[in-house]
Short mmCIF file of C-alpha atoms and ligand atoms in Angstrom, two decimals:
data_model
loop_
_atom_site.label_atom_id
_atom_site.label_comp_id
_atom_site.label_asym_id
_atom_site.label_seq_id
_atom_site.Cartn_x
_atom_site.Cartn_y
_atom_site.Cartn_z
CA UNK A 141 22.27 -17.15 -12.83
CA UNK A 142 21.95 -14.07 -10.42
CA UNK A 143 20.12 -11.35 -11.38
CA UNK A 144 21.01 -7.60 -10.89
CA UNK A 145 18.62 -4.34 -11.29
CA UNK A 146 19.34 -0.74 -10.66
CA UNK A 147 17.07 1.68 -8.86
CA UNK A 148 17.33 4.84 -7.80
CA UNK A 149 19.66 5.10 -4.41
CA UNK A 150 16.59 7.39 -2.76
CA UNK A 151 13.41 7.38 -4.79
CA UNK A 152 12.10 10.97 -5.14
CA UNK A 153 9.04 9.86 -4.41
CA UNK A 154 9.86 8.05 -0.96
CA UNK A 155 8.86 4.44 -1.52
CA UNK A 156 5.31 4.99 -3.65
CA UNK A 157 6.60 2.58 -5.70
CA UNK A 158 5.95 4.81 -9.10
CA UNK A 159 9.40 4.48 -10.09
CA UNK A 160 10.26 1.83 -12.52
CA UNK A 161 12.31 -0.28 -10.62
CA UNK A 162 8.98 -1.77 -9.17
CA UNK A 163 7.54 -3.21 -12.69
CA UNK A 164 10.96 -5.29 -12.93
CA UNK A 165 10.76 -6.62 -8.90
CA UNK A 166 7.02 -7.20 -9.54
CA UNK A 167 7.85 -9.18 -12.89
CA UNK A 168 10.85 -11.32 -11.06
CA UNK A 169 8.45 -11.67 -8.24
CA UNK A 170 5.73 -13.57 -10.44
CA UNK A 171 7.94 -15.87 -11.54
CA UNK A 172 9.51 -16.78 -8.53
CA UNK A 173 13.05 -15.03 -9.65
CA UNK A 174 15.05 -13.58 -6.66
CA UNK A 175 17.50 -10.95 -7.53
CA UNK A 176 19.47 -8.16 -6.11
CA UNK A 177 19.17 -4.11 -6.15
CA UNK A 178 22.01 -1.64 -7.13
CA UNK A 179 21.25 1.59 -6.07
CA UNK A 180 22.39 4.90 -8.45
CA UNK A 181 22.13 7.84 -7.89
CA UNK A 182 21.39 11.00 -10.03
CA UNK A 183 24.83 11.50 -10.21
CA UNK A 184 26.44 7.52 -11.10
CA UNK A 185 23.51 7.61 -13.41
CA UNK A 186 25.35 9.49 -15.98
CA UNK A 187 28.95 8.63 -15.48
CA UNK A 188 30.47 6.36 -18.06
CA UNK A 189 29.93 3.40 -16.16
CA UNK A 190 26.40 3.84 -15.92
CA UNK A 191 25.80 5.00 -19.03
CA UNK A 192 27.77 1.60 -20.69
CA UNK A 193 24.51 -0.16 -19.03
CA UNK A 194 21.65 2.21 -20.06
CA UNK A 195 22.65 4.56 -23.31
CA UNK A 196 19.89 7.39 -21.80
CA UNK A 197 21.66 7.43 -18.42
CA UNK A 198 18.19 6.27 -16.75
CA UNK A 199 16.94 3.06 -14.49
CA UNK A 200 15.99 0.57 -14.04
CA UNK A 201 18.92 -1.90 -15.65
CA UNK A 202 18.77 -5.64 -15.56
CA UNK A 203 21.74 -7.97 -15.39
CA UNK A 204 21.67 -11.38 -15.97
CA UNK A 205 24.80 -13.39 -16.56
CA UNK A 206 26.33 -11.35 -19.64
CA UNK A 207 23.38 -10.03 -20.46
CA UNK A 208 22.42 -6.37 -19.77
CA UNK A 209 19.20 -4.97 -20.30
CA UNK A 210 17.26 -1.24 -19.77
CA UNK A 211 14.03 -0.14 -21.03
CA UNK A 212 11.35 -1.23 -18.25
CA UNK A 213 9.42 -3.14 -21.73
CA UNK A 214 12.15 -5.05 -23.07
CA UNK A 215 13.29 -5.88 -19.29
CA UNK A 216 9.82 -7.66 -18.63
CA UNK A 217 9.27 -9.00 -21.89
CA UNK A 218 13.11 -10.77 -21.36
CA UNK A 219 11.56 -11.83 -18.09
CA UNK A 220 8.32 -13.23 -19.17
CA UNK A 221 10.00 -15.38 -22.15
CA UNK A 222 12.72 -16.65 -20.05
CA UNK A 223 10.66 -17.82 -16.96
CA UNK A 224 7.20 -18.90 -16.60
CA UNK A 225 4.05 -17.10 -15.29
CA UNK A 226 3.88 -14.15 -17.09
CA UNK A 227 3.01 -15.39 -20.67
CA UNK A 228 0.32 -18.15 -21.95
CA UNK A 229 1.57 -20.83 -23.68
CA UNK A 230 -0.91 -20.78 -26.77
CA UNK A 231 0.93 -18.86 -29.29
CA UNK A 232 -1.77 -16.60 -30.17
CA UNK A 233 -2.86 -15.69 -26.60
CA UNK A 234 0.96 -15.12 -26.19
CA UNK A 235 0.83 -12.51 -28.77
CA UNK A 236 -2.05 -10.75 -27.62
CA UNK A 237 -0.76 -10.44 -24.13
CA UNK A 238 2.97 -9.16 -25.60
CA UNK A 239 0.58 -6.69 -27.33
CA UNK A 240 -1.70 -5.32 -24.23
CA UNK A 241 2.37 -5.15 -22.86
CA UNK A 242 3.52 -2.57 -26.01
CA UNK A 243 -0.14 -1.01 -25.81
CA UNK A 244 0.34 0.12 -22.10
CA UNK A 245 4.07 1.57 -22.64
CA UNK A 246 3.36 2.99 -26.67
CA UNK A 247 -0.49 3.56 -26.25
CA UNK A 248 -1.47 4.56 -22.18
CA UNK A 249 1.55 5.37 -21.20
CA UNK A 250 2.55 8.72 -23.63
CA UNK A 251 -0.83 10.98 -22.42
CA UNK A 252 -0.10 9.86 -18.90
CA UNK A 253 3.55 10.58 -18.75
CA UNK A 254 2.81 14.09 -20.87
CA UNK A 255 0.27 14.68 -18.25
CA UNK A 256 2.93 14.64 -15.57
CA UNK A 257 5.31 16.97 -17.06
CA UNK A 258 2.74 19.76 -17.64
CA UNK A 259 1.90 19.65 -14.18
CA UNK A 260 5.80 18.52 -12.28
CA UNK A 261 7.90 20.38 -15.02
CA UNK A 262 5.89 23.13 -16.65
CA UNK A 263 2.92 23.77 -13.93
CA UNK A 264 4.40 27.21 -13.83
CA UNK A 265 4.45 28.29 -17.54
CA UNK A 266 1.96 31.09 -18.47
CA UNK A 267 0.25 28.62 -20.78
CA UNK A 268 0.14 25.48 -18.74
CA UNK A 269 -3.75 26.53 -17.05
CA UNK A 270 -5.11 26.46 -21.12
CA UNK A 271 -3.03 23.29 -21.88
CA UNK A 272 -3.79 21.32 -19.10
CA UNK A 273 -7.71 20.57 -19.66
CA UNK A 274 -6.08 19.78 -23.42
CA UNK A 275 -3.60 16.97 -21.53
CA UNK A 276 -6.00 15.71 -19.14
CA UNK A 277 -8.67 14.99 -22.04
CA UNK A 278 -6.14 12.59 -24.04
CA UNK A 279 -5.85 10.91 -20.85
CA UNK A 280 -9.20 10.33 -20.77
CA UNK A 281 -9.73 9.70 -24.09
CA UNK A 282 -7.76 6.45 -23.64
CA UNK A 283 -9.19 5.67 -19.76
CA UNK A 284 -12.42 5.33 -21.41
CA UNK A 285 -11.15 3.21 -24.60
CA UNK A 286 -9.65 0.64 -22.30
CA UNK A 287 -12.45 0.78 -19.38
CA UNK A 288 -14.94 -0.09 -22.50
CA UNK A 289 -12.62 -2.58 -23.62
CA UNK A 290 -11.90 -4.74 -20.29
CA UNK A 291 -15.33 -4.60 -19.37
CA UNK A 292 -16.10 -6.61 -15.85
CA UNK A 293 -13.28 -9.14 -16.95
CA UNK A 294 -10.54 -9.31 -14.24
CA UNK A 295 -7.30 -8.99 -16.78
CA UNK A 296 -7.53 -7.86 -20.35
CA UNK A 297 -6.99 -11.07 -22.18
CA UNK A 298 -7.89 -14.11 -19.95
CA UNK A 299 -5.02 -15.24 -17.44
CA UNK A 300 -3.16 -12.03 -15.73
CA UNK A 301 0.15 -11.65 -17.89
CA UNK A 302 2.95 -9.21 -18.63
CA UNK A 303 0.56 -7.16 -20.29
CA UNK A 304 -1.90 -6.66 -17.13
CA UNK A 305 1.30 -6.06 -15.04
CA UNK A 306 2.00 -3.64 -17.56
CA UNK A 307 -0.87 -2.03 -18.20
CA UNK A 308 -1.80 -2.17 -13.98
CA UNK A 309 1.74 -0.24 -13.62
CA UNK A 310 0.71 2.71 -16.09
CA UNK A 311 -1.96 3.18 -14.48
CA UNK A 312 -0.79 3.33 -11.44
CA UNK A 313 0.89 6.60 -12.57
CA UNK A 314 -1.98 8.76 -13.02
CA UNK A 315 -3.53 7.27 -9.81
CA UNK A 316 -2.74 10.22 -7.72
CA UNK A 317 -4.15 12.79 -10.63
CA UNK A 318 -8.02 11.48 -9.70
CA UNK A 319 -8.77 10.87 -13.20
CA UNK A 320 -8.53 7.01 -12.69
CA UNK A 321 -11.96 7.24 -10.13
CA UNK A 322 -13.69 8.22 -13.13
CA UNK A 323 -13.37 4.69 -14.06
CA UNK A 324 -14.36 2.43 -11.33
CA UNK A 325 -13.68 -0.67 -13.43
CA UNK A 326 -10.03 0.71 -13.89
CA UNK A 327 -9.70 1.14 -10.22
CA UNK A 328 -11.12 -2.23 -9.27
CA UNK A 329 -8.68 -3.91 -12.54
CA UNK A 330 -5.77 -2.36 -10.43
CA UNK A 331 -6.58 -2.80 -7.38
CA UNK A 332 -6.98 -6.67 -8.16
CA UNK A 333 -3.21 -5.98 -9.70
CA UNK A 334 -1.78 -4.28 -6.04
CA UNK A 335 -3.13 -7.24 -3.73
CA UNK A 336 -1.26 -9.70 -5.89
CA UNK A 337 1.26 -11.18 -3.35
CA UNK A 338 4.21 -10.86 -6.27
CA UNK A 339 2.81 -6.80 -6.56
CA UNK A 340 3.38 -6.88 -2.56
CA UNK A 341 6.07 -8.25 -2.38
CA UNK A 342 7.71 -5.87 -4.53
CA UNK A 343 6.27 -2.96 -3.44
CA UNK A 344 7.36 -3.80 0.52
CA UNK A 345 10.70 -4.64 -1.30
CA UNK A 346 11.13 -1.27 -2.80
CA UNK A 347 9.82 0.78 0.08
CA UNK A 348 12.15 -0.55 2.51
CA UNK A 349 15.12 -0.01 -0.23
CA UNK A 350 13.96 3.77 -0.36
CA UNK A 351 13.62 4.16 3.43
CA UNK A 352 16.61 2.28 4.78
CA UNK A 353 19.10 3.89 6.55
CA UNK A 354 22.06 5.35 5.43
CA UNK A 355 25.23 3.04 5.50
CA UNK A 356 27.90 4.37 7.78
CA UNK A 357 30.34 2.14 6.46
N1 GTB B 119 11.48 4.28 -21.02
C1 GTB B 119 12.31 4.03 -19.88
C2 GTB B 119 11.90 2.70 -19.23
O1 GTB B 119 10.71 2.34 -19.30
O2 GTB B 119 12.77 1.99 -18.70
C3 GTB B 119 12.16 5.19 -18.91
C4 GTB B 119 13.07 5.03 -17.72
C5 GTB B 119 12.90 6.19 -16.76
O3 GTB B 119 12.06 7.10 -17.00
N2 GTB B 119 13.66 6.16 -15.68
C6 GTB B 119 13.59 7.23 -14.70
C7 GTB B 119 14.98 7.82 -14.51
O4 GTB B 119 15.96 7.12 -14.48
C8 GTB B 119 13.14 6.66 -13.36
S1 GTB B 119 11.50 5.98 -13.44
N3 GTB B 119 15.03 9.14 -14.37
C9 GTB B 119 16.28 9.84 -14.11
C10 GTB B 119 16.79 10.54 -15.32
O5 GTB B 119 16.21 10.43 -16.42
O6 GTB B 119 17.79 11.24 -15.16
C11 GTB B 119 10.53 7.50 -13.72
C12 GTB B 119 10.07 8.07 -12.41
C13 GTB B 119 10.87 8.93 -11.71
C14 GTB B 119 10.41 9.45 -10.49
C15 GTB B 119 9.16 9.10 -10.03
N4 GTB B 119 8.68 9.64 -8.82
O7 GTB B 119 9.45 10.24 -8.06
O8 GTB B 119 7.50 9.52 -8.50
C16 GTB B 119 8.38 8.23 -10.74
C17 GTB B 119 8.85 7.72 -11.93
#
């Protein structure tokens, strides 16, 4: 059955691959799936059509047969259950990977993304240069909980999983901020996440969807 995703039609951020689209090609990429990208833009994004896919008006969106998806968590989670390579198959390593997955988007995720808006959104509110320190410490605050927690182990609960590709996505987001060299093990854990061929493969696939050429058509 052919599978369908949604991206932005022009990434604002010009093919870095932050934008969620790339978890879902990554995911499809593990496990071998090959699938096609329709592009949105800001303005599709919240017409009725749009919105019948993803209630929030947002992307990514995953279609698969007569099933549609959003939410980048329940998207990969779909994906690892339905195909192999993303899950274990003992039951209770299976559970602890679909946990590291919820950890990264309920746990790491939140400071990271609030970290973001109080720089992109409200960097020029009166109050942001006394909040800021305040933001960047829960970021750190969790950094160091999961840099004590993996350790020098390569993924966070044996085999790589959904929940490394996950986590290695989240943290990809607070890459640029500099707060992620504080933890060399964190760097190294995603680093060994970006040369994955699957993770290159998607992210080549992405940045050539954000840089390609206008249709003329
Ligand atoms: N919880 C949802 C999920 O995980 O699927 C969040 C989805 C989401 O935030 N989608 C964003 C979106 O559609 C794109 S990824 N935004 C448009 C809107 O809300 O109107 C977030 C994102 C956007 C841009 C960059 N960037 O340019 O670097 C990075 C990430």
């Amino acid at each position: 059955m052919s599978i369908t995703i949604t991206a932005f039609a022009r990434s604002p951020d010009g093919g870095r691959g932050l934008a969620r689209d790339t978890r879902i090609r990554w995911a499809l990429e593990e496990v071998g799936q090959p699938y096609e990208v329709r592009p949105v833009s800001f303005g599709a994004m919240k017409e009725p059509a749009h919105l019948a896919l993803h209630p929030f008006g947002q992307i990514p969106t995953y279609e698969e047969g007569d099933l549609a998806l959003f939410e980048t968590g329940g998207i990969v989670f779909h994906i690892a259950q339905r195909y192999a390579g993303l899950l274990p198959d003992d039951a209770n390593a299976r559970a602890r990977a679909i946990a590291w997955l919820f950890a990264a988007l309920n746990t790491v995720e939140p400071p990271i993304l609030e970290l973001g808006t109080a720089k992109l959104l409200e960097g020029d509110k009166p109050w942001t240069a006394a909040r800021l320190p305040l933001v960047e410490e829960r970021v750190r605050d969790r950094l160091k909980q999961l840099s004590a927690r993996l350790g020098d182990a390569d993924w966070l609960d044996g085999a790589f999983s959904a929940g490394d590709l996950m986590m290695v996505s989240v943290l990809l987001r607070v890459k640029p901020s500099g707060i992620l060299d504080e933890y060399p093990n964190l760097v190294a854990y995603v680093a060994r996440g970006e040369a994955r061929p699957a993770y290159k493969r998607a992210f080549a696939a992405q940045l050539a969807f954000n840089t390609r050429k206008p249709s003329t058509g």
